[in-house]
Coordinates of C-alpha atoms in Angstrom, one line a residue:
X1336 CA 48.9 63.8 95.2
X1337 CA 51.0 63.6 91.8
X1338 CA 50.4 67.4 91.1
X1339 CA 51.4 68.5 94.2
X1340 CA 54.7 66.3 94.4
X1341 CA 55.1 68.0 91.3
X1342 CA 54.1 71.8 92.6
X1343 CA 56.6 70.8 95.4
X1344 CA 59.8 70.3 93.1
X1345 CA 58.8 72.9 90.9
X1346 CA 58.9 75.8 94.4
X1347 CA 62.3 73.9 94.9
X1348 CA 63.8 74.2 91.8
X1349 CA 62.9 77.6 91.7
X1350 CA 64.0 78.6 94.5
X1351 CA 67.5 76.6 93.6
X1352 CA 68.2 78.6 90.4
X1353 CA 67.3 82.2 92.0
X1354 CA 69.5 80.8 94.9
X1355 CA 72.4 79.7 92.2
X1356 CA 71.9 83.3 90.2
X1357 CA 72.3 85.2 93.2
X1358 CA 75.8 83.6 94.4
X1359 CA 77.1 83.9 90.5
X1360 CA 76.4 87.7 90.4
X1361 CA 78.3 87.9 94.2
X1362 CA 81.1 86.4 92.9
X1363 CA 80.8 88.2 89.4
X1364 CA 80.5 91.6 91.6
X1365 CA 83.5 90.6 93.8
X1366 CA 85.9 90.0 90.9
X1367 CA 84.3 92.9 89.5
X1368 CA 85.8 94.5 92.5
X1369 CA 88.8 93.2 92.9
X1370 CA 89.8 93.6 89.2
X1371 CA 88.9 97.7 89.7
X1372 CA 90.7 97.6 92.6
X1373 CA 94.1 96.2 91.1
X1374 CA 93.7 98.4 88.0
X1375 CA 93.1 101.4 89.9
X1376 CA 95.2 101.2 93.1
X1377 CA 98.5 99.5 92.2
X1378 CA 100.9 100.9 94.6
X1379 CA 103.3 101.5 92.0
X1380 CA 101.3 104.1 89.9
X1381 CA 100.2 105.5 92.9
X1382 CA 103.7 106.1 94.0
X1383 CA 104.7 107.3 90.4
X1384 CA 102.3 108.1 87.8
X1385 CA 99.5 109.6 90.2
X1386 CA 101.7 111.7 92.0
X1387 CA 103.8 112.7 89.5
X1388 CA 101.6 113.8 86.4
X1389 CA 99.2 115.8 89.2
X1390 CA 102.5 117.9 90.4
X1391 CA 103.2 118.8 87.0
X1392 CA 100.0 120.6 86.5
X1393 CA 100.7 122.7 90.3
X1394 CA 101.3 126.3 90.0
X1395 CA 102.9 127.7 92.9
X1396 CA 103.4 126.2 96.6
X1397 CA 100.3 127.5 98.7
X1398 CA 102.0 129.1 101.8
X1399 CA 100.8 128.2 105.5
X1400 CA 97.7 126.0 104.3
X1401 CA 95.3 125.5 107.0
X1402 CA 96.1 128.8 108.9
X1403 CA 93.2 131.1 111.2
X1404 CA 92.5 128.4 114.1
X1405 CA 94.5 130.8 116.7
X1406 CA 91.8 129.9 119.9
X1407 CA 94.5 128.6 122.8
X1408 CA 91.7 126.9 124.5
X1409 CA 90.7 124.9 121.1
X1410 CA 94.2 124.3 120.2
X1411 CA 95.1 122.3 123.6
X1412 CA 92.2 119.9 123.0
X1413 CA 92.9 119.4 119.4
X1414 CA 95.1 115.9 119.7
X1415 CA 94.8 112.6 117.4
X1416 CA 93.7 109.5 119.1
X1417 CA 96.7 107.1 117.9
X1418 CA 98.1 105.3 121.0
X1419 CA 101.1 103.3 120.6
X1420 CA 104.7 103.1 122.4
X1421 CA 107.4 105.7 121.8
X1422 CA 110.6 104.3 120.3
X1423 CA 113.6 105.3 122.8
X1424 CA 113.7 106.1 126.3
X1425 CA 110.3 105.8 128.0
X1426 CA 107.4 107.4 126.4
X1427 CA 104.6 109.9 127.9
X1428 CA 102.7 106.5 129.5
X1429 CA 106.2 105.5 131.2
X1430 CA 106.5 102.4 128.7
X1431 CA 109.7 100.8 128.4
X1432 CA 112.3 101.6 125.8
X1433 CA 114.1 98.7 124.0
X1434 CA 117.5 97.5 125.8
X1435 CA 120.2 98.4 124.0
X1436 CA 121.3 94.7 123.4
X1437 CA 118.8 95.4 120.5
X1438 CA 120.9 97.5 118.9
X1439 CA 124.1 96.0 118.7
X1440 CA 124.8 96.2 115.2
X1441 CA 123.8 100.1 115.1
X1442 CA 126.7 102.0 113.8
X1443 CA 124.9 105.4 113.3
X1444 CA 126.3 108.1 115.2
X1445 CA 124.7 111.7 114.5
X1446 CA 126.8 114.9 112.9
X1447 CA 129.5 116.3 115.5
X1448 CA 127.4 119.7 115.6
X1449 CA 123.3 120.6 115.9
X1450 CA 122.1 123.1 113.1
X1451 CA 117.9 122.3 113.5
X1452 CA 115.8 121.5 115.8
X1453 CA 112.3 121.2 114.4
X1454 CA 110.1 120.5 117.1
X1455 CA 106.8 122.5 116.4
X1456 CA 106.8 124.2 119.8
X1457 CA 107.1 127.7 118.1
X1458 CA 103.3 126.2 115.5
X1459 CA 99.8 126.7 117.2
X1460 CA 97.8 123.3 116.9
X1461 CA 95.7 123.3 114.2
X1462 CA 98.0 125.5 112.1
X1463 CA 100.3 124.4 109.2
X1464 CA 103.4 125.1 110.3
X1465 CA 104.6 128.6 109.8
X1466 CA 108.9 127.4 108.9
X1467 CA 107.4 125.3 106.1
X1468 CA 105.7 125.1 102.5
X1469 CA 103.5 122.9 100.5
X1470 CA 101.4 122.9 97.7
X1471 CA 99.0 120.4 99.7
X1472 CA 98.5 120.6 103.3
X1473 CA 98.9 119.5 107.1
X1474 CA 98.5 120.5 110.5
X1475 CA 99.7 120.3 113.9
X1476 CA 98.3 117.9 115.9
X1477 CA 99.2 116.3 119.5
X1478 CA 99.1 112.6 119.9
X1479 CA 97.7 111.0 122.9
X1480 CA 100.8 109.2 124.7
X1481 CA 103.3 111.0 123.0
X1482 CA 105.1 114.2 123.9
X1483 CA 105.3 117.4 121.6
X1484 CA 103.7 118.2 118.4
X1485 CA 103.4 116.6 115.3
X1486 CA 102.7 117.2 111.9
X1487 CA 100.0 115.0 110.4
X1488 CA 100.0 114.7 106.6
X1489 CA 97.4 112.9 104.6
X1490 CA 96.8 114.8 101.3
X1491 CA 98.5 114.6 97.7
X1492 CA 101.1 116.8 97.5
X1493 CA 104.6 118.1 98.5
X1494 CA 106.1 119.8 101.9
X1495 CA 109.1 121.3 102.6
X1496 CA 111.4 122.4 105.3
X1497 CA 112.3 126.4 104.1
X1498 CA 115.1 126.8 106.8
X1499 CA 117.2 123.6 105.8
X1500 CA 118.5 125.5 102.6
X1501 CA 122.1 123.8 102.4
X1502 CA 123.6 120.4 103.3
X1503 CA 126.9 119.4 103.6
X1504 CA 128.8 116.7 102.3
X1505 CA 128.7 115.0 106.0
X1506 CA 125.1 115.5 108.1
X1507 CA 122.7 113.0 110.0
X1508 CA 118.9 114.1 109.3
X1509 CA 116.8 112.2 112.4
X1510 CA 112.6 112.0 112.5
X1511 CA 110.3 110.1 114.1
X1512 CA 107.2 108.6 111.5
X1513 CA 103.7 107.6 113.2
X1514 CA 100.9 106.1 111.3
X1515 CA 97.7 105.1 111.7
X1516 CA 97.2 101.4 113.1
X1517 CA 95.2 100.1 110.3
X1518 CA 97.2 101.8 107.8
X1519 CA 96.2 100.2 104.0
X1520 CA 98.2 98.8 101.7
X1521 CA 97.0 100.6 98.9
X1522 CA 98.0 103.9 100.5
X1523 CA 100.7 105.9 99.5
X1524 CA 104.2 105.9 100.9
X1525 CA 106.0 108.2 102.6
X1526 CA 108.6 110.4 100.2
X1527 CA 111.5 111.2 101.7
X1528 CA 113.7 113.1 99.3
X1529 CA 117.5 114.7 99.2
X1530 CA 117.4 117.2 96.4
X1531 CA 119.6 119.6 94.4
X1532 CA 116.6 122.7 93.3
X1533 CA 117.8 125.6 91.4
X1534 CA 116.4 127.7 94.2
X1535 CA 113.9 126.5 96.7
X1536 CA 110.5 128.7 95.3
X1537 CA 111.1 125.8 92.2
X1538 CA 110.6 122.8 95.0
X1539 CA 107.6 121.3 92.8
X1540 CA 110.4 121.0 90.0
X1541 CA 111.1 117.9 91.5
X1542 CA 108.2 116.1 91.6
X1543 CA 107.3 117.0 87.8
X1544 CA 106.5 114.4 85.3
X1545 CA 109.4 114.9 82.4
X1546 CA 111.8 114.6 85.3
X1547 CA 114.1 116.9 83.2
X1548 CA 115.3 118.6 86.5
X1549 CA 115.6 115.9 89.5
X1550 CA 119.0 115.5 91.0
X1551 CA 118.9 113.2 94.2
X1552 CA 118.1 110.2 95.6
X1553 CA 114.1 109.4 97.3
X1554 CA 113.4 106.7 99.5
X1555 CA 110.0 105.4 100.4
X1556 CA 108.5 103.9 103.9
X1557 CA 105.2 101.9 103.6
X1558 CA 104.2 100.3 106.7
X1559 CA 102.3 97.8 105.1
X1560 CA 103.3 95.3 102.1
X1561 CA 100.6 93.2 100.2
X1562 CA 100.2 89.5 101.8
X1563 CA 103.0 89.8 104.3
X1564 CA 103.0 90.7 108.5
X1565 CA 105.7 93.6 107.8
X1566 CA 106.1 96.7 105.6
X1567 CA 108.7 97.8 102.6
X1568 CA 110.9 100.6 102.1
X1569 CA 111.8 101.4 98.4
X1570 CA 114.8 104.3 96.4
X1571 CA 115.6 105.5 93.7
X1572 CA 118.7 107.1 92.3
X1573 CA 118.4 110.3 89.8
X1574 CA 121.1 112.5 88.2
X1575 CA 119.7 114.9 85.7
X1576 CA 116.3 113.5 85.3
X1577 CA 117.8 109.5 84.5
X1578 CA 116.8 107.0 86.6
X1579 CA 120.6 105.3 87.5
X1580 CA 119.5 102.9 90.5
X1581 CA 116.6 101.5 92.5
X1582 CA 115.5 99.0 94.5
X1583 CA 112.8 97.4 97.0
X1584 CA 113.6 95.9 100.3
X1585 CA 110.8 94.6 102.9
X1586 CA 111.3 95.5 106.8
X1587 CA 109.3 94.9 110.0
X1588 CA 110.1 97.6 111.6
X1589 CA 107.9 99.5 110.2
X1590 CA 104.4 97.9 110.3
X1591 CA 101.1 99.5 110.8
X1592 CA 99.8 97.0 112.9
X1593 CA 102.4 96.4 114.9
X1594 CA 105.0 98.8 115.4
X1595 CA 103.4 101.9 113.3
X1596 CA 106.2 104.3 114.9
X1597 CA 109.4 104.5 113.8
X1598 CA 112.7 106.6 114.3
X1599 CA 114.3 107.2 110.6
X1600 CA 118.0 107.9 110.5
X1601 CA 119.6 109.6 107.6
X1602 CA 123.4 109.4 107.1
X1603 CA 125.1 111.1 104.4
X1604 CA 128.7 110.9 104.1
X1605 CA 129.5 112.6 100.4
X1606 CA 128.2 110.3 97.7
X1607 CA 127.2 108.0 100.4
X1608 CA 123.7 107.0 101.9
X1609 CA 123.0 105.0 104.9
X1610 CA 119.2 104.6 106.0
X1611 CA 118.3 103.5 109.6
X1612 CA 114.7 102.3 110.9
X1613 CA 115.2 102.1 114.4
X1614 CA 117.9 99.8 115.2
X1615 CA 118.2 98.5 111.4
X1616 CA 120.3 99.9 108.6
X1617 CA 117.7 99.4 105.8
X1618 CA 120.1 100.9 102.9
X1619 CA 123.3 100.9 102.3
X1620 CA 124.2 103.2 99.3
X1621 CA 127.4 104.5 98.1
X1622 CA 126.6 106.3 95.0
X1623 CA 123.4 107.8 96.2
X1624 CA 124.7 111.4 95.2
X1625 CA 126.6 113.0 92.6
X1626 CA 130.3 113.8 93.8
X1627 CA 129.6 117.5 91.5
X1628 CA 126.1 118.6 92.6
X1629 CA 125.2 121.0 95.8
X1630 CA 122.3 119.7 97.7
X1631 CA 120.3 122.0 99.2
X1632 CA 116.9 120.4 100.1
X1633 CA 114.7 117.8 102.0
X1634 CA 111.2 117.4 100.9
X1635 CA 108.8 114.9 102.2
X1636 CA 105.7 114.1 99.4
X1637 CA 102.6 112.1 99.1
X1638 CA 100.2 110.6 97.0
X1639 CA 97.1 108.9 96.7
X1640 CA 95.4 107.7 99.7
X1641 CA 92.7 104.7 99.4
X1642 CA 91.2 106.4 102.2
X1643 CA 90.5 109.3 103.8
X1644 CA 91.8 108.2 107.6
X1645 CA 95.1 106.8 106.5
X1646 CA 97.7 109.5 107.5
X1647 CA 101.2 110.2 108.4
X1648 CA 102.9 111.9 111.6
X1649 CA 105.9 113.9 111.4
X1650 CA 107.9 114.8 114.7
X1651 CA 111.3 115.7 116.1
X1652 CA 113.4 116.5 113.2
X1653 CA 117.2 116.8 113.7
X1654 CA 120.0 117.8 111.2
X1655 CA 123.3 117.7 112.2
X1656 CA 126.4 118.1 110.6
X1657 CA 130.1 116.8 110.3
X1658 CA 131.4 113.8 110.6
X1659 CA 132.8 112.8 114.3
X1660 CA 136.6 111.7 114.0
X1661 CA 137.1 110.0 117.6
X1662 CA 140.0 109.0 116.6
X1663 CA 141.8 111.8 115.9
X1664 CA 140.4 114.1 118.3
X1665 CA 140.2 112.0 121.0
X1666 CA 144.4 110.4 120.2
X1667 CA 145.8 113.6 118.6
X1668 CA 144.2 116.5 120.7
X1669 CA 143.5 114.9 124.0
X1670 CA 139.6 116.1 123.3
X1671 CA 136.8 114.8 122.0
X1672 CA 133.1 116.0 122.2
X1673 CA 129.8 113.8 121.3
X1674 CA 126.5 115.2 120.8
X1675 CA 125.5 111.3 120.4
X1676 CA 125.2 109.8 123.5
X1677 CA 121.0 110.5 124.2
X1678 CA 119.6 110.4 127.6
X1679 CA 116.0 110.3 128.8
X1680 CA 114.8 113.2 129.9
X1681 CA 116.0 114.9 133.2
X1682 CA 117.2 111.3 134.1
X1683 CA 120.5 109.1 133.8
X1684 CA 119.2 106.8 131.7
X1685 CA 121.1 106.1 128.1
X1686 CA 118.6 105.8 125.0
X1687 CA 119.8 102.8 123.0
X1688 CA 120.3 104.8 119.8
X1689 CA 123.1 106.0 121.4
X1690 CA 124.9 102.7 121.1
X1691 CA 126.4 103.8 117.8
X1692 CA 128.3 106.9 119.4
X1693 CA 129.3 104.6 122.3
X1694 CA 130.5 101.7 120.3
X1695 CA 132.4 104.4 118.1
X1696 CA 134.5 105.3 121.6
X1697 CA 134.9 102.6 122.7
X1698 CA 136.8 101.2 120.0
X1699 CA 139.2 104.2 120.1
X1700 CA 139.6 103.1 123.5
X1701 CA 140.3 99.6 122.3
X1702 CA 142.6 100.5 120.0
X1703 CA 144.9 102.2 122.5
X1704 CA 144.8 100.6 125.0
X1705 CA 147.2 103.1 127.8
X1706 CA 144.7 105.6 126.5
X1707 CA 142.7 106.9 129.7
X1708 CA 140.2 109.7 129.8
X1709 CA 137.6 111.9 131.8
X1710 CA 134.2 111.7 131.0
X1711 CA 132.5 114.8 131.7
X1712 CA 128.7 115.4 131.5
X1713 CA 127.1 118.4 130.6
X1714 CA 123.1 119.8 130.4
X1715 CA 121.5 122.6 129.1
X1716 CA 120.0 125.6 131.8
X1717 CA 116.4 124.4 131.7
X1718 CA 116.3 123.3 135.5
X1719 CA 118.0 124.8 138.9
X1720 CA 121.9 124.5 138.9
X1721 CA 122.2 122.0 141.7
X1722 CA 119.8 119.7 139.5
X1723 CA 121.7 119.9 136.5
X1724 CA 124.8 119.3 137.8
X1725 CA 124.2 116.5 139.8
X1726 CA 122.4 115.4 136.9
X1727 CA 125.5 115.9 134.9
X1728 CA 127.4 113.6 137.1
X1729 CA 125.2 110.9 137.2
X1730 CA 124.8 110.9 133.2
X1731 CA 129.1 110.7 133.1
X1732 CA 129.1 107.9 135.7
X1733 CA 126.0 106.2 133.1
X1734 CA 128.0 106.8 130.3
X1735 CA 131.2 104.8 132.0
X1736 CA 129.2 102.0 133.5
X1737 CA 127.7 102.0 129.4
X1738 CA 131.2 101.4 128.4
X1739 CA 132.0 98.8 131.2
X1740 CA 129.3 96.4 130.4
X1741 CA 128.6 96.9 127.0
X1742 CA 132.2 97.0 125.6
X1743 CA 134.2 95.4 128.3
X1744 CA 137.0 98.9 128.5
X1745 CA 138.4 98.5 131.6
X1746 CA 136.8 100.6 134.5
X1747 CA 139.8 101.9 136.1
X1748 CA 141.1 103.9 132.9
X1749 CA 138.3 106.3 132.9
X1750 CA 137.6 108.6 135.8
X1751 CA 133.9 110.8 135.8
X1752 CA 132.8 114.0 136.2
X1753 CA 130.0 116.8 135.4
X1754 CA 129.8 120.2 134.9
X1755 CA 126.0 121.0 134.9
X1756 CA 125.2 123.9 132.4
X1757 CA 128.0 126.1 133.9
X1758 CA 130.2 126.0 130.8
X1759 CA 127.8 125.9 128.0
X1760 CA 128.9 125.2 124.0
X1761 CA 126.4 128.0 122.8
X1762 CA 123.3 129.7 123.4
X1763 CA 120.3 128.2 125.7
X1764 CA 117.6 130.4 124.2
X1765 CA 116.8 127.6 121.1
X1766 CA 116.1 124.0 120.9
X1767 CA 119.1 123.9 118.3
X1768 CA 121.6 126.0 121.5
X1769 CA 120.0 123.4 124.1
X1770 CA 120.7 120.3 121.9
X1771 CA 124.0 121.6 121.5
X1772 CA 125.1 122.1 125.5
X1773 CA 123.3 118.5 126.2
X1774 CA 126.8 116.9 125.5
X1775 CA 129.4 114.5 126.7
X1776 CA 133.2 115.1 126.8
X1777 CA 135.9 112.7 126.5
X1778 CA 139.1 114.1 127.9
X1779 CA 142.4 112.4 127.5
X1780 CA 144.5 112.2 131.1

């Protein structure tokens, strides 16, 4: 009986230290692991010293990566499976758009005139897209619940807009900026750069290592930041290759698992930089640029990915440019036109981003207050007449009832009426002509 009490223990003893040895090399694996991990994918070298030292060993920008898939049939099925709600007006699945009591502190109001339109349409799916260059990659791609085409990026490298080749010391730049929903952390960012190059050809200048050559100011979107429910946008400030200014800043509008699309508004007004995420103004800068320097470029960038699924979607850019003056127009000349007042589309129904260019009027109006005016709606030609201009109506009588409950002007000083796309402002054969006749007028009786 003894020896086998004793064979007993001894089985359970054994078993105890194999047990014991086993959970010490798990945890010795894990923080292994987790050390490798921290060393390897820190956001920060990702963002800088990956990215950077790997452009300065790029030759030239590789032009139209990812072209041959031409098949129409294969191109309509080829879509991404992401499924989440539009941001403005109602999306392709009829959700609803936030109210514009969301946006009341949003002052943005886009540049007076449309240059660009970058919509894809003219870009077969599967194709990189023919108006642009990179030294990496992309491709078209339709999203399932979203209208129009996209530009998924996901790969290392740079990409850049060929025919935005000047920008003015007043312009609005406007995207929209999907990700994936389980996005991770140790991902890289979004680049979003405003650049002075020496000529465009020389775009992976910026993105070299020394430095030597960057003029301009980058900002960063992550929609997801390390042991918080939100993401994190970051800057930095360069003039001649010195760092003068930077800075991190978290944001929740921007979060991969809960709100991984985002409408991005850029407003420069000379040295000054204002950044948008939706409704929220994220930055504030007012010696982004150098007062001396000629910008001339917008390049979005990546770099390392921790995996291969985490990617970004690129959709309905915008540039615009001048900066509105109400004021004067509206006081002095008895005429003032905004380009800024968004509706959804082929309906009467005001997107609230437009709340900026509305609050903009109506303080003109507040400010004079025997001032009357004539809101007049206009559309572009896509559409029968009869359509348009009743549509046109109905948008000026939106626009007045907007001003009514939102700002409290008095109804009986402005009078409504709509013009349908009889008396366009320029040409309906582009996206950028279109944009342009899909306006609002504010005349002074």
């Amino acid at each position: 009986m003894l020896i086998i009490k004793r064979f007993v223990l001894g089985v359970f003893f054994l078993g105890f230290a194999v047990a014991t040895n086993a959970q010490v090399k798990k945890v010795m694996d894990r923080t292994k692991q987790k050390a490798k991990d921290k060393t390897n994918q820190k956001i920060d070298n990702t963002v800088d010293n990956a990215i950077d030292s790997a452009f300065s060993k790029t030759g030239k920008g590789i032009k139209n990566a990812g072209k041959g898939k031409t098949d129409s049939t294969v191109n309509d099925k080829k879509t991404s499976p992401l499924e989440e709600k539009s941001i403005g007006g109602n999306d392709a699945t009829g959700s609803p758009s936030p109210s514009m009591e969301v946006y009341r502190k949003f002052d943005f109001v886009p540049g007076e005139k449309v240059m660009v339109i970058e919509d894809f349409s003219q870009d077969a799916v599967g194709d990189f897209p023919d108006k642009w260059n990179t030294n990496s990659g992309g491709e078209i791609v339709t999203i399932d619940g979203k209208e129009g085409k996209w530009l998924m990026v996901q790969s290392k490298g740079l990409l850049i807009p060929e025919f935005i080749t000047s920008l003015p010391e007043n312009f609005t730049f406007e995207f929209d900026l999907v990700c994936n929903p389980d996005f991770d952390f140790y991902s890289t960012a979004l680049f979003f750069d405003i650049a002075a190059l020496k000529n465009q050809a020389d775009y992976m200048v910026w993105k070299q290592y020394s430095y030597e050559n960057r003029n301009g100011v980058e900002f960063r979107f992550h929609p997801m930041y390390a042991s918080k429910k939100t993401g994190f946008s970051e800057f930095k400030v360069y003039d001649n290759g010195k760092e003068m200014s930077k800075n991190q800043i978290v944001t929740g509008q921007f979060y991969s698992k809960a709100s991984n699309h985002v409408k991005i508004s850029v407003w420069r007004q000379k040295q000054r930089i204002r950044i948008y995420m939706n409704e929220e103004k994220i930055w504030d800068i007012p010696k982004a640029l150098n007062a001396g320097m000629q910008y001339n470029s917008i390049i979005f960038a990546l770099g390392n990915s921790k995996t291969a699924s985490d990617r970004y979607y690129i959709g309905n850019l915008r540039l615009a440019v001048g900066a509105p003056d109400t004021r004067n127009k509206l006081v002095t000349e008895g005429k003032f036109v905004t380009r800024g007042i968004l509706f959804d589309v082929g309906k009467d129904v005001i997107k609230p981003q437009s709340y900026g260019a509305l609050k903009d009027i109506a303080g003109v109006l507040k400010e004079n207050p025997d001032l009357k005016v004539k809101i007049i709606g206009h559309t572009d030609s896509d559409g029968d007449d009869k359509s348009n201009l009743d549509l046109s109506k109905q948008r000026a009588i939106a626009v007045k009832n907007a001003l009514i409950n939102e700002f409290g002007i008095d109804g009986s000083r402005m009078e409504t009426d709509g013009k349908g796309e009889v008396e366009p402002a320029d040409k309906n054969s582009t996206a950028e002509g279109k944009a342009n006749n899909r306006r609002v007028e504010f005349i002074k009786f």
